[in-house]
Coordinates of C-alpha atoms and ligand atoms in Angstrom, one line a residue:
Chain Z
X267 CA 81.0 -39.1 -18.4
X268 CA 83.8 -41.6 -18.6
X269 CA 87.1 -41.1 -20.3
X270 CA 88.5 -43.5 -22.9
X271 CA 92.3 -44.2 -23.2
X272 CA 93.7 -46.0 -26.3
X273 CA 96.4 -48.4 -25.1
X274 CA 99.6 -48.7 -27.0
X275 CA 101.1 -52.2 -27.0
X276 CA 103.3 -54.5 -29.0
X277 CA 101.1 -57.6 -28.8
X278 CA 103.1 -58.9 -25.9
X279 CA 103.2 -56.0 -23.4
X280 CA 101.4 -52.8 -22.8
X281 CA 103.8 -49.9 -23.3
X282 CA 104.5 -47.8 -20.3
X283 CA 103.3 -44.5 -21.9
X284 CA 99.8 -46.0 -21.9
X285 CA 99.9 -46.1 -18.2
X286 CA 101.0 -42.5 -18.0
X287 CA 97.9 -41.7 -20.1
X288 CA 95.7 -43.6 -17.7
X289 CA 97.0 -41.3 -14.9
X290 CA 96.2 -38.3 -17.0
X291 CA 92.7 -39.7 -17.7
X292 CA 92.0 -40.4 -14.1
X293 CA 92.1 -36.6 -13.5
X294 CA 89.2 -36.2 -16.0
X295 CA 86.7 -39.0 -15.1
X296 CA 86.2 -42.8 -14.8
X297 CA 88.8 -44.5 -16.9
X298 CA 88.0 -47.0 -19.6
X299 CA 90.7 -48.3 -21.8
X300 CA 90.6 -49.5 -25.4
X301 CA 92.7 -52.5 -26.2
X302 CA 92.7 -53.1 -30.0
X303 CA 94.7 -55.6 -32.0
X304 CA 94.6 -59.3 -32.8
X305 CA 94.9 -62.2 -30.3
X306 CA 94.4 -60.1 -27.2
X307 CA 93.3 -62.6 -24.5
X308 CA 96.5 -62.4 -22.4
X309 CA 96.9 -58.6 -22.8
X310 CA 93.3 -58.0 -21.9
X311 CA 93.9 -59.6 -18.5
X312 CA 97.0 -57.4 -18.1
X313 CA 95.1 -54.3 -19.0
X314 CA 92.4 -55.1 -16.4
X315 CA 95.0 -55.1 -13.6
X316 CA 96.2 -51.6 -14.3
X317 CA 95.4 -49.5 -11.2
X318 CA 92.6 -47.0 -11.8
X319 CA 91.0 -48.7 -14.8
X320 CA 87.3 -49.4 -14.5
X321 CA 86.7 -51.1 -17.8
X322 CA 88.6 -52.7 -20.7
X323 CA 87.1 -52.5 -24.1
X324 CA 88.5 -55.3 -26.2
X325 CA 88.5 -55.0 -30.0
X326 CA 90.1 -58.1 -31.3
X327 CA 90.2 -58.6 -35.1
X328 CA 92.7 -59.1 -37.9
X329 CA 92.0 -55.6 -39.4
X330 CA 93.4 -54.2 -36.2
X331 CA 96.5 -56.4 -36.1
X332 CA 98.8 -53.5 -37.1
X333 CA 97.0 -50.8 -35.3
X334 CA 96.5 -48.8 -38.5
X335 CA 94.9 -45.4 -38.2
X336 CA 92.0 -46.0 -40.6
X337 CA 90.3 -48.9 -38.8
X338 CA 91.2 -47.6 -35.3
X339 CA 89.9 -44.1 -35.9
X340 CA 86.7 -45.5 -37.3
X341 CA 86.3 -47.8 -34.3
X342 CA 86.9 -44.9 -31.9
X343 CA 84.3 -42.8 -33.7
X344 CA 81.7 -45.5 -32.9
X345 CA 82.7 -45.5 -29.3
X346 CA 83.1 -41.8 -28.9
X347 CA 79.5 -41.0 -27.9
X348 CA 80.0 -42.6 -24.5
X349 CA 83.0 -40.4 -23.6
X350 CA 83.8 -36.8 -22.8
X351 CA 87.5 -37.3 -23.5
X352 CA 89.4 -39.6 -25.8
X353 CA 93.1 -39.9 -24.9
X354 CA 96.2 -41.8 -26.2
X355 CA 99.8 -41.6 -25.2
X356 CA 101.8 -39.4 -27.5
X357 CA 103.6 -42.3 -29.0
X358 CA 103.8 -42.9 -32.7
X359 CA 100.5 -44.8 -32.4
X360 CA 98.7 -42.0 -30.6
X361 CA 100.1 -39.4 -32.9
X362 CA 99.0 -41.4 -35.9
X363 CA 95.4 -42.1 -34.8
X364 CA 94.1 -39.3 -32.6
X365 CA 94.2 -36.4 -35.1
X366 CA 92.4 -38.6 -37.6
X367 CA 89.8 -39.5 -35.0
X368 CA 89.4 -35.8 -34.1
X369 CA 88.8 -34.7 -37.7
X370 CA 86.2 -37.4 -38.0
X371 CA 84.4 -35.9 -35.0
X372 CA 85.0 -32.3 -36.2
X373 CA 87.0 -31.4 -33.2
X374 CA 90.5 -29.9 -32.9
X375 CA 92.8 -32.4 -31.1
X376 CA 95.5 -31.4 -28.7
X377 CA 98.9 -33.0 -29.0
X378 CA 101.5 -33.8 -26.4
X379 CA 99.5 -32.6 -23.4
X380 CA 101.9 -32.1 -20.4
X381 CA 99.5 -30.8 -17.8
X382 CA 95.7 -30.9 -17.0
X383 CA 94.4 -27.6 -15.6
X384 CA 90.7 -28.5 -15.8
X385 CA 88.3 -30.6 -17.9
X386 CA 88.7 -28.4 -20.9
X387 CA 92.0 -26.6 -20.2
X388 CA 95.4 -28.1 -20.8
X389 CA 99.1 -27.3 -21.0
X390 CA 101.2 -28.3 -24.0
X391 CA 104.7 -27.5 -25.2
X392 CA 105.2 -25.5 -28.4
X393 CA 108.4 -24.5 -30.2
X394 CA 110.3 -27.6 -29.2
X395 CA 109.3 -27.1 -25.6
X396 CA 110.8 -23.5 -25.4
X397 CA 107.3 -22.3 -24.6
X398 CA 104.3 -23.8 -22.8
X399 CA 100.8 -22.9 -24.0
X400 CA 97.8 -23.0 -21.7
X401 CA 95.0 -23.9 -24.0
X402 CA 91.2 -24.0 -23.5
X403 CA 89.2 -26.2 -25.7
X404 CA 85.5 -25.2 -25.7
X405 CA 84.4 -28.2 -27.7
X406 CA 81.9 -30.9 -27.0
X407 CA 84.5 -33.7 -26.8
X408 CA 88.2 -33.6 -26.2
X409 CA 90.7 -35.6 -28.2
X410 CA 94.2 -35.6 -26.6
X411 CA 97.6 -37.2 -26.8
X412 CA 99.5 -37.2 -23.6
X413 CA 103.2 -36.7 -23.0
X414 CA 104.2 -39.8 -21.0
X415 CA 107.2 -38.0 -19.3
X416 CA 104.8 -35.6 -17.6
X417 CA 102.6 -38.1 -15.8
X418 CA 103.6 -40.8 -13.3
X419 CA 102.5 -44.1 -14.9
X420 CA 99.6 -45.8 -13.2
X421 CA 100.7 -49.0 -11.3
X422 CA 100.5 -52.1 -13.5
X423 CA 98.8 -54.1 -10.8
X424 CA 96.0 -53.4 -8.3
X425 CA 93.0 -52.8 -10.6
X426 CA 90.2 -55.2 -11.3
X427 CA 88.5 -53.8 -14.4
X428 CA 85.6 -55.5 -16.2
X429 CA 86.0 -56.6 -19.8
X430 CA 83.7 -55.6 -22.6
X431 CA 84.1 -57.0 -26.1
X432 CA 83.3 -54.4 -28.8
X433 CA 82.3 -55.0 -32.4
X434 CA 84.9 -54.7 -35.1
X435 CA 82.5 -55.4 -37.9
X436 CA 82.9 -53.4 -41.1
X437 CA 86.0 -51.4 -40.1
X438 CA 87.9 -50.0 -43.1
X439 CA 91.4 -51.2 -43.7
X440 CA 92.7 -49.7 -47.0
X441 CA 96.4 -49.9 -46.2
X442 CA 98.2 -53.3 -46.5
X443 CA 101.0 -54.2 -44.1
X444 CA 104.1 -55.4 -45.8
X445 CA 106.7 -55.7 -43.1
X446 CA 108.6 -54.2 -40.2
X447 CA 112.1 -53.9 -39.0
X448 CA 111.9 -53.8 -35.2
X449 CA 114.9 -53.2 -33.0
X450 CA 113.7 -54.9 -29.8
X451 CA 116.4 -56.4 -27.7
X452 CA 117.0 -56.8 -24.1
X453 CA 117.4 -53.2 -23.1
X454 CA 114.7 -51.2 -21.3
X455 CA 112.5 -49.1 -23.4
X456 CA 113.8 -45.5 -23.9
X457 CA 110.7 -43.8 -22.7
X458 CA 110.4 -46.0 -19.6
X459 CA 114.0 -46.4 -18.5
X460 CA 115.3 -45.1 -15.2
X461 CA 118.6 -44.3 -16.8
X462 CA 119.3 -43.2 -20.4
X463 CA 122.8 -43.1 -21.9
X464 CA 122.8 -41.3 -25.3
X465 CA 125.5 -40.8 -27.9
X466 CA 125.9 -38.2 -30.6
X467 CA 127.9 -37.5 -33.7
X468 CA 131.0 -37.4 -31.4
X469 CA 130.7 -41.2 -31.1
X470 CA 132.2 -41.3 -34.6
X471 CA 131.0 -44.7 -35.7
X472 CA 128.6 -47.6 -35.1
X473 CA 131.4 -49.6 -33.6
X474 CA 132.2 -47.1 -30.9
X475 CA 128.6 -47.2 -29.7
X476 CA 129.6 -50.5 -28.0
X477 CA 131.6 -48.3 -25.6
X478 CA 128.4 -46.6 -24.7
X479 CA 126.5 -49.9 -24.4
X480 CA 129.0 -51.2 -21.9
X481 CA 128.3 -48.2 -19.7
X482 CA 124.6 -48.7 -20.2
X483 CA 125.0 -52.4 -19.1
X484 CA 126.4 -51.3 -15.8
X485 CA 123.5 -48.9 -15.2
X486 CA 120.8 -51.1 -16.7
X487 CA 120.1 -48.2 -18.9
X488 CA 118.4 -47.6 -22.2
X489 CA 120.5 -46.3 -25.1
X490 CA 119.5 -43.2 -27.0
X491 CA 121.1 -41.0 -29.6
X492 CA 121.0 -37.6 -31.2
X493 CA 119.6 -37.1 -34.7
X494 CA 123.1 -36.7 -36.1
X495 CA 124.1 -40.1 -34.8
X496 CA 121.0 -41.7 -36.3
X497 CA 121.5 -39.9 -39.6
X498 CA 125.1 -41.1 -39.7
X499 CA 123.8 -44.6 -39.4
X500 CA 125.4 -45.3 -36.0
X501 CA 122.1 -46.5 -34.6
X502 CA 118.5 -47.1 -35.8
X503 CA 115.9 -44.4 -36.0
X504 CA 114.1 -45.4 -32.8
X505 CA 117.1 -44.4 -30.7
X506 CA 116.5 -40.7 -31.5
X507 CA 115.7 -38.4 -28.6
X508 CA 114.4 -34.9 -29.2
X509 CA 111.7 -32.8 -30.8
X510 CA 111.1 -35.2 -33.5
X511 CA 112.2 -38.4 -31.7
X512 CA 111.3 -39.6 -28.3
X513 CA 110.8 -37.5 -25.2
X514 CA 112.6 -38.9 -22.2
X515 CA 112.6 -37.8 -18.6
X516 CA 114.7 -40.4 -16.7
X517 CA 116.2 -40.1 -13.2
X518 CA 119.6 -39.9 -14.9
X519 CA 120.5 -38.9 -18.5
X520 CA 124.1 -39.1 -19.7
X521 CA 124.7 -37.3 -23.0
X522 CA 128.0 -38.3 -24.7
X523 CA 129.4 -36.5 -27.7
X524 CA 126.2 -34.5 -28.1
X525 CA 126.4 -30.7 -28.5
X526 CA 122.9 -30.0 -27.1
X527 CA 121.0 -28.4 -30.0
X528 CA 117.5 -27.1 -28.9
X529 CA 115.9 -29.9 -30.9
X530 CA 117.8 -32.4 -28.8
X531 CA 117.2 -30.6 -25.5
X532 CA 113.5 -30.7 -26.3
X533 CA 113.6 -34.4 -25.7
X534 CA 115.6 -34.7 -22.5
X535 CA 115.7 -31.5 -20.5
X536 CA 113.1 -32.7 -18.1
X537 CA 115.4 -35.5 -16.9
X538 CA 116.0 -35.3 -13.2
X539 CA 119.8 -35.4 -13.4
X540 CA 121.7 -34.6 -16.5
X541 CA 125.4 -35.5 -17.2
X542 CA 127.2 -34.2 -20.2
X543 CA 130.5 -35.6 -21.5
X544 CA 131.9 -33.5 -24.3
X545 CA 135.4 -32.3 -25.3
X546 CA 134.2 -28.8 -26.1
X547 CA 133.7 -26.9 -22.9
X548 CA 131.4 -24.4 -24.7
X549 CA 129.0 -27.1 -25.9
X550 CA 125.5 -25.8 -25.1
X551 CA 124.5 -29.1 -23.4
X552 CA 126.6 -28.0 -20.4
X553 CA 124.1 -25.2 -19.8
X554 CA 121.5 -27.8 -18.8
X555 CA 123.8 -30.4 -17.3
X556 CA 124.0 -30.9 -13.5
X557 CA 127.4 -32.5 -13.9
X558 CA 129.8 -32.0 -16.8
X559 CA 133.0 -33.7 -17.9
X560 CA 135.1 -31.8 -20.4
X561 CA 137.0 -34.7 -21.9
X562 CA 137.5 -37.1 -24.7
X563 CA 134.7 -39.7 -24.7
X564 CA 137.0 -42.4 -25.9
X565 CA 139.0 -42.1 -22.7
X566 CA 136.1 -41.5 -20.5
X567 CA 133.7 -44.3 -21.4
X568 CA 136.0 -47.2 -20.6
X569 CA 137.0 -45.5 -17.4
X570 CA 133.4 -44.9 -16.5
X571 CA 132.5 -48.5 -17.2
X572 CA 135.3 -49.7 -14.9
X573 CA 134.4 -47.2 -12.2
X574 CA 130.8 -48.3 -12.2
X575 CA 131.7 -51.9 -12.2
X576 CA 133.6 -51.3 -9.0
X577 CA 130.8 -49.6 -7.1
Chain S
X66 CA 99.3 -37.8 -61.1
X67 CA 99.2 -34.4 -59.3
X68 CA 101.0 -34.0 -56.0
X69 CA 99.9 -31.4 -53.5
X70 CA 102.4 -30.2 -50.9
X71 CA 101.4 -28.0 -48.1
X72 CA 104.3 -25.8 -46.9
X73 CA 104.1 -23.7 -43.7
X74 CA 106.0 -20.5 -43.0
X75 CA 107.4 -20.8 -39.5
X76 CA 110.1 -19.2 -37.3
X77 CA 113.4 -20.5 -38.6
X78 CA 114.7 -23.5 -36.7
X79 CA 117.9 -21.8 -35.7
X80 CA 116.2 -18.9 -34.0
X81 CA 116.1 -18.9 -30.2
X82 CA 112.5 -17.9 -29.7
X83 CA 111.4 -15.4 -27.1
X84 CA 108.1 -15.6 -25.1
X85 CA 106.3 -12.2 -24.9
X86 CA 106.4 -10.8 -21.4
X87 CA 102.6 -10.4 -21.3
X88 CA 102.1 -14.1 -22.0
X89 CA 100.3 -13.5 -25.2
X90 CA 102.5 -15.7 -27.3
X91 CA 105.9 -16.1 -28.9
X92 CA 107.5 -13.0 -30.5
X93 CA 107.5 -13.4 -34.3
X94 CA 108.1 -9.7 -35.2
X95 CA 111.5 -9.1 -36.8
X96 CA 112.3 -12.8 -36.5
X97 CA 113.8 -14.8 -39.4
X98 CA 111.1 -17.0 -41.0
X99 CA 111.6 -20.0 -43.2
X100 CA 109.8 -23.0 -44.6
X101 CA 109.0 -25.6 -42.0
X102 CA 111.9 -28.1 -42.2
X103 CA 109.7 -31.2 -42.7
X104 CA 108.0 -29.4 -45.6
X105 CA 111.3 -29.1 -47.4
X106 CA 111.6 -32.9 -47.3
X107 CA 108.0 -33.1 -48.6
X108 CA 108.7 -30.8 -51.5
X109 CA 111.9 -32.5 -52.3
X110 CA 110.2 -35.9 -52.4
X111 CA 107.4 -34.6 -54.7
X112 CA 109.9 -33.0 -57.1
X113 CA 111.9 -36.3 -57.2
X114 CA 108.7 -38.2 -58.0
X115 CA 108.1 -35.7 -60.9
X116 CA 111.7 -36.1 -62.1
X117 CA 111.2 -39.9 -62.0
X118 CA 108.2 -39.4 -64.2
X119 CA 105.7 -40.7 -61.6
X120 CA 104.1 -37.3 -60.9
X121 CA 102.8 -35.0 -63.6
X122 CA 102.7 -31.8 -61.5
X123 CA 103.7 -30.6 -58.1
X124 CA 101.5 -27.9 -56.5
X125 CA 102.7 -26.2 -53.4
X126 CA 100.1 -24.6 -51.0
X127 CA 100.7 -22.3 -48.1
X128 CA 98.0 -20.9 -45.9
X129 CA 98.3 -17.7 -43.9
X130 CA 99.5 -14.2 -44.3
X131 CA 100.5 -12.7 -47.6
X132 CA 104.2 -13.2 -46.6
X133 CA 103.6 -17.0 -47.1
X134 CA 104.3 -16.2 -50.8
X135 CA 108.0 -16.1 -49.9
X136 CA 107.8 -19.7 -48.6
X137 CA 106.0 -20.6 -51.8
X138 CA 108.8 -19.0 -53.9
X139 CA 111.2 -21.3 -52.0
X140 CA 109.1 -24.3 -52.9
X141 CA 109.0 -23.2 -56.6
X142 CA 112.7 -22.8 -56.6
X143 CA 113.2 -26.4 -55.3
X144 CA 111.0 -27.5 -58.2
X145 CA 107.3 -27.1 -57.6
X146 CA 105.5 -26.2 -60.8
X147 CA 103.0 -23.7 -59.4
X148 CA 101.7 -22.5 -56.1
X149 CA 98.5 -21.6 -54.3
X150 CA 98.4 -19.1 -51.4
X151 CA 95.3 -19.2 -49.3
X152 CA 95.4 -15.8 -47.7
X153 CA 94.0 -15.2 -44.2
X154 CA 95.1 -13.5 -41.0
X155 CA 93.2 -15.9 -38.8
X156 CA 95.3 -17.8 -36.2
X157 CA 95.3 -21.2 -37.9
X158 CA 94.9 -24.6 -36.3
X159 CA 95.4 -28.0 -38.0
X160 CA 91.6 -28.7 -38.4
X161 CA 91.1 -25.5 -40.3
X162 CA 94.3 -26.0 -42.4
X163 CA 93.1 -29.6 -43.1
X164 CA 89.7 -28.4 -44.3
X165 CA 91.3 -25.8 -46.6
X166 CA 93.7 -28.5 -48.0
X167 CA 90.8 -31.0 -48.4
X168 CA 88.9 -28.4 -50.5
X169 CA 92.0 -27.8 -52.6
X170 CA 92.9 -31.5 -53.0
X171 CA 89.3 -32.1 -54.4
X172 CA 89.4 -29.1 -56.6
X173 CA 92.9 -30.0 -58.0
X174 CA 92.0 -33.7 -58.1
X175 CA 95.3 -34.5 -56.4
X176 CA 96.5 -38.1 -56.4
X177 CA 98.8 -37.7 -53.4
X178 CA 99.4 -35.2 -50.7
X179 CA 102.8 -35.1 -49.1
X180 CA 102.8 -32.9 -45.9
X181 CA 105.4 -32.4 -43.3
X182 CA 104.9 -34.6 -40.2
X183 CA 105.0 -31.6 -37.8
X184 CA 105.2 -27.9 -37.8
X185 CA 108.0 -26.8 -35.6
X186 CA 106.1 -23.8 -34.2
X187 CA 102.9 -25.5 -32.9
X188 CA 104.4 -29.0 -32.8
X189 CA 100.9 -30.4 -33.4
X190 CA 101.7 -33.2 -35.7
X191 CA 98.1 -33.4 -36.8
X192 CA 97.3 -31.7 -40.1
X193 CA 98.1 -34.6 -42.4
X194 CA 96.1 -37.1 -40.4
X195 CA 93.2 -34.7 -40.2
X196 CA 93.3 -34.1 -43.9
X197 CA 93.3 -37.9 -44.6
X198 CA 90.2 -38.2 -42.4
X199 CA 88.4 -35.4 -44.1
X200 CA 89.1 -36.9 -47.5
X201 CA 88.5 -40.4 -46.3
X202 CA 91.9 -41.4 -47.8
X203 CA 94.5 -43.8 -46.3
X204 CA 97.4 -42.2 -44.5
X205 CA 101.0 -43.0 -43.8
X206 CA 102.7 -40.7 -41.3
X207 CA 106.4 -40.2 -40.4
X208 CA 107.6 -41.5 -43.8
X209 CA 111.3 -42.2 -44.4
X210 CA 110.8 -43.8 -47.8
X211 CA 108.1 -43.5 -50.5
X212 CA 107.8 -45.5 -53.7
X213 CA 105.0 -45.1 -56.2
X214 CA 103.9 -47.8 -58.7
X215 CA 100.7 -49.1 -60.2
X216 CA 98.4 -46.7 -58.4
X217 CA 99.8 -47.6 -55.0
X218 CA 102.3 -46.0 -52.6
X219 CA 104.7 -48.2 -50.6
X220 CA 105.7 -46.2 -47.6
X221 CA 108.2 -46.9 -44.8
X222 CA 107.3 -45.3 -41.5
X223 CA 109.5 -44.4 -38.6
X224 CA 107.8 -45.7 -35.5
X225 CA 108.7 -46.0 -31.8
X226 CA 110.2 -49.4 -32.1
X227 CA 111.7 -49.3 -35.6
X228 CA 110.3 -49.2 -39.1
X229 CA 107.1 -50.4 -40.6
X230 CA 106.1 -50.6 -44.3
X231 CA 102.6 -50.3 -45.7
X232 CA 101.1 -50.2 -49.2
X233 CA 98.4 -47.6 -49.6
X234 CA 96.0 -47.4 -52.6
X235 CA 96.1 -43.9 -54.1
X236 CA 94.9 -41.2 -53.5
X237 CA 96.5 -41.0 -50.1
X238 CA 98.1 -38.6 -47.6
X239 CA 101.8 -39.1 -46.5
X240 CA 103.6 -37.1 -43.9
X241 CA 107.4 -36.6 -44.3
X242 CA 110.0 -37.3 -41.6
X243 CA 113.5 -35.7 -41.8
X244 CA 115.2 -38.9 -43.1
X245 CA 112.9 -39.1 -46.1
X246 CA 115.6 -37.3 -48.2
X247 CA 118.2 -34.6 -48.2
X248 CA 116.5 -31.5 -49.6
X249 CA 118.5 -29.8 -52.4
X250 CA 119.7 -26.2 -52.3
X251 CA 117.8 -24.2 -54.8
X252 CA 120.3 -23.1 -57.5
X253 CA 120.4 -19.4 -58.6
X254 CA 118.9 -20.2 -62.1
X255 CA 116.1 -22.1 -60.4
X256 CA 115.5 -19.2 -58.0
X257 CA 115.3 -16.9 -61.0
X258 CA 112.9 -19.3 -62.8
X259 CA 110.8 -19.6 -59.7
X260 CA 110.0 -15.8 -59.9
X261 CA 108.1 -16.5 -63.2
X262 CA 106.1 -19.4 -61.9
X263 CA 102.5 -18.6 -61.0
X264 CA 101.1 -18.2 -57.5
X265 CA 97.3 -18.1 -57.4
X266 CA 95.7 -16.5 -54.4
X267 CA 92.5 -17.7 -52.8
X268 CA 90.6 -17.0 -49.6
X269 CA 89.0 -19.4 -47.2
X270 CA 85.6 -18.1 -48.1
X271 CA 86.2 -19.0 -51.8
X272 CA 87.0 -22.5 -50.6
X273 CA 83.8 -22.6 -48.5
X274 CA 85.8 -23.1 -45.2
X275 CA 85.4 -21.2 -41.9
X276 CA 89.0 -21.2 -40.6
X277 CA 88.1 -19.9 -37.1
X278 CA 90.2 -21.5 -34.3
X279 CA 88.6 -24.0 -32.1
X280 CA 91.2 -23.8 -29.3
X281 CA 91.7 -20.7 -27.2
X282 CA 95.3 -20.0 -26.2
X283 CA 94.9 -18.5 -22.7
X284 CA 98.6 -17.9 -22.0
X285 CA 102.0 -18.7 -23.2
X286 CA 104.8 -19.0 -20.7
X287 CA 108.5 -19.9 -20.5
X288 CA 109.2 -23.4 -19.2
X289 CA 111.1 -23.8 -16.0
X290 CA 114.8 -23.0 -16.6
X291 CA 117.5 -25.4 -15.7
X292 CA 120.6 -24.1 -14.0
X293 CA 124.0 -25.1 -15.3
X294 CA 125.6 -27.4 -12.7
X295 CA 129.3 -27.9 -12.2
X296 CA 132.1 -29.3 -14.2
X297 CA 134.0 -32.2 -12.6
X298 CA 137.6 -33.1 -13.2
X299 CA 137.6 -36.9 -13.2
X300 CA 135.4 -39.9 -13.8
X301 CA 135.8 -40.9 -10.2
X302 CA 134.5 -37.6 -9.1
X303 CA 131.5 -38.0 -11.4
X304 CA 130.6 -41.4 -10.1
X305 CA 130.9 -40.3 -6.5
X306 CA 128.7 -37.3 -7.2
X307 CA 126.0 -39.4 -8.9
X308 CA 126.2 -41.9 -6.0
X309 CA 126.5 -39.7 -2.9
X310 CA 125.1 -36.4 -3.9
X311 CA 122.5 -36.9 -6.6
X312 CA 121.8 -40.5 -5.4
X313 CA 120.8 -41.7 -8.9
X314 CA 123.1 -44.7 -9.1
Ligands
FAD694 C1 113.3 -29.8 -37.6 C2 114.4 -30.4 -36.8 C3 114.2 -31.4 -35.9 C4 115.3 -32.0 -35.3 N1 115.0 -32.9 -34.3 C5 116.0 -33.5 -33.6 C6 115.8 -34.5 -32.6 O1 114.7 -34.9 -32.4 N2 116.9 -34.9 -31.9 C7 118.1 -34.5 -32.1 O2 119.0 -34.9 -31.4 N3 118.4 -33.6 -33.1 C8 117.4 -33.1 -33.8 N4 117.6 -32.2 -34.8 C9 119.0 -31.9 -35.2 C10 119.7 -30.9 -34.2 O3 119.5 -29.6 -34.7 C11 121.3 -31.1 -34.2 O4 121.7 -31.1 -35.6 C12 121.7 -32.5 -33.6 O5 121.0 -32.7 -32.4 C13 123.2 -32.5 -33.5 O6 123.6 -33.8 -33.0 P1 124.9 -34.0 -32.2 O7 124.9 -33.1 -30.9 O8 125.1 -35.4 -32.0 O9 126.0 -33.5 -33.2 P2 126.9 -32.2 -33.2 O10 126.1 -31.0 -33.0 O11 127.8 -32.3 -34.3 O12 127.8 -32.4 -31.8 C14 128.7 -33.4 -31.7 C15 129.4 -33.1 -30.3 O13 130.3 -34.1 -30.1 C16 131.5 -33.5 -29.4 N5 132.6 -34.4 -29.6 C17 133.2 -34.8 -30.8 N6 134.2 -35.7 -30.6 C18 134.2 -35.9 -29.3 C19 135.0 -36.7 -28.4 N7 136.0 -37.5 -29.0 N8 134.9 -36.7 -27.1 C20 133.9 -35.9 -26.6 N9 133.1 -35.1 -27.3 C21 133.2 -35.1 -28.7 C22 131.7 -32.2 -30.1 O14 132.4 -31.3 -29.3 C23 130.2 -31.7 -30.3 O15 129.7 -30.9 -29.3 C24 116.6 -31.6 -35.5 C25 116.8 -30.5 -36.4 C26 115.7 -30.0 -37.1 C27 116.0 -28.9 -38.1
AMP695 N1 99.4 -22.9 -42.5 C1 99.8 -23.9 -43.2 N2 100.1 -23.8 -44.5 C2 100.5 -24.8 -45.3 N3 100.7 -26.0 -44.7 C3 100.5 -26.2 -43.4 C4 100.0 -25.2 -42.6 N4 99.9 -25.6 -41.3 C5 100.3 -26.9 -41.4 N5 100.7 -27.3 -42.6 C6 101.2 -28.6 -43.1 O1 100.9 -29.6 -42.1 C7 102.1 -30.1 -41.5 C8 101.9 -30.5 -40.1 O2 101.6 -29.3 -39.3 P1 101.0 -29.4 -37.8 O3 99.9 -30.4 -37.9 O4 100.6 -28.0 -37.5 O5 102.2 -29.9 -37.0 C9 103.1 -29.1 -41.9 O6 104.4 -29.7 -41.9 C10 102.7 -28.6 -43.3 O7 103.0 -29.6 -44.3

C-alpha cells in the first residue's frame, strides 16, 4: 500500500521538513503527498517535482486556507483507507493535525519519529531526547510525525508526480481565523539552515541581538534563541530552540550566552559541530561543545564578525 | 462554565533521568515527581478565568497511580475547586488518556478543557488533539493567550513562523504553551485549604474505557553521547579551527 505525507507549506514554498518526511515515507512504500490549502496551482507543480513522490493529492479550498486541524483531519480520514501510513513533518502543523487524525481513526499516533526500523517499528526520543524508545505499533494503520533533523530531505527537483484533485466538500471548519504575526524575513529557516547562531539570556537585551545578527550575516546563518531569551522579549517565539521549540541539526551551531539546560540541548545536540561562547567555564553547554570560548560575548561577537569578514 | 484541566504526574524537569541498564525504560523509582510544567500553566489559566468570573468551576483530573493524588493536591492549592483521580496501573498512552478525559468531559458537561501541550516524559504532544477529535470539538494547540467572551474562545497559538489567532466556538480544547502565563506559587494557607478540597476516585471501567496501550515499547536506550571538545583561547583560533579542522565555514 502507498504512504501519504501531509506537506507543510506557507502558501509560497514547501517547508523543508516536508521533504524530510518524504524521505522517511520512501522507506515505507510508494509516496503520495497531500497538498492542502487555498490557491495551490504553483505549489502543486513544485510538489510534483520533489524526488521520490509518485502522486500529489491537491485539496484546494477556502476552508483549508489556514491549515486548521478540524478540516484537515477530516479530509485525511476520508483519504486514509488508501494508505498504510499517514505521515507529516513534526512541525507545528503536523503536531496539530496528526494526533487529531489518529484519534478519528482510533489509532495511537507516534510523535517525532527519528528512525524507521520496519513498517511497524520506529524510534522516537522521550524525556527531551535523553532516552530513545524503540516502539512497535501493531495497529492497522500508522499515523506518524517525523523529526526533520533525522532524515535527509528529499531533493526538491527530479520527480515527475501525477496530480490528483481531491474533494473538499463538506469539511468542517468550526474555528475562525482572526490574524497572524509572522516573523518572516530574509534569513534562512531555522530548521533548514546549514548554520545556526543562537543567543541566550546572556545577550542581555533585544538590541544586543544585532551583534549576533551581524555574525549570522557573515555565515548566512539562521538566528535562534533559548527560551530565556524569548521569555525576556529579546526575540519572537519562533526563534526558540529546544524541547518545546524547534529541533535543529545544522552543520554548525554557535550558542552564545546560553547555559545549556537539558531542554535547550534537546533541540540542538544533534548538530554536527557545536561552538559555545560563554563567560562561565562551568556552563553545561561546554560538555557538548566541540569548540568552546570562555569569554565575554560582547567582546567576542564584534571580533568574530570581523574575523569572518576577513576569511 | 466548567473548565476541566488534566494534570500529569511526571519526573521533575530538573531531574537528570537514568535509562535502566536492561533497556526496559527510564528509572522512576526514588526520583522526584512533579506536575508536568505545561499543566501548571493550564491550571493557572483556568484559575485566572474563574477569578475573572468567566468560569464557574475548575476541575483538575489526573490519570494513573494513586500517587497522582499528590499532583491533584498541587492543582487544588493553585486554585482548582475539586479533583478527580482516575486510578489505574496500566501504562498510559495519549489515546487512552483522551478517551478517559472525553468520558469525564461529557459527564461533567465541561465547556472548556485546557491541557498541557506536551508531557515532558513521553513528549507525545497528542492528548489534547486526540481529546478534541473524540469529542468532535474545535482545538487550539500551543496557546500563549486565551480570552473568553460570548461563548467563544479567542486563542493565540505559537507556531513555527510566529503567532496565529483563532476564534473557537465553545466547547473546545486548548493546549497550553509555557508563555501562556507565569504560574503562581501556592501559598501556605492555600496548601492547607487544598487538603480539605474533595478528590473523587474513579476507575477506567467505571468510565467505560479500556486503557490498554496500543504501542509496545520494545526497548529504551541512551542516545549517543557527545564528547566535550576543547576550549580555545582566541577568536582567531576558533575561526581557524572551524575553517581548517571542522571545515564547516
Ligand atoms: C518544560 C520546559 C521546557 C523548556 N523548553 C525549553 C526550550 O525549548 N528551549 C530552551 O532554550 N529552554 C527551554 N526551557 C528552559 C530551560 O530550562 C532554561 O531555563 C533555558 O534554556 C535557559 O536559557 P539560557 O541558557 O539563555 O539562560 P541561563 O541559563 O540564564 O544562561 C545564561 C548564560 O549566559 C552566560 N552569560 C551571561 N552574560 C554573558 C556574557 N556577557 N558573555 C558570555 N556569557 C554570558 C551565563 O554564564 C549563563 O551560562 C524549558 C524549561 C521547561 C521547564
Ligand atoms: N495521565 C495523565 N493524566 C492527566 N493528564 C494527562 C495525562 N497524560 C497526558 N495528560 C494531559 O495531556 C497533555 C499532553 O500529554 P502528551 O500528549 O502525553 O504529551 C499533558 O500536558 C496533560 O495535560
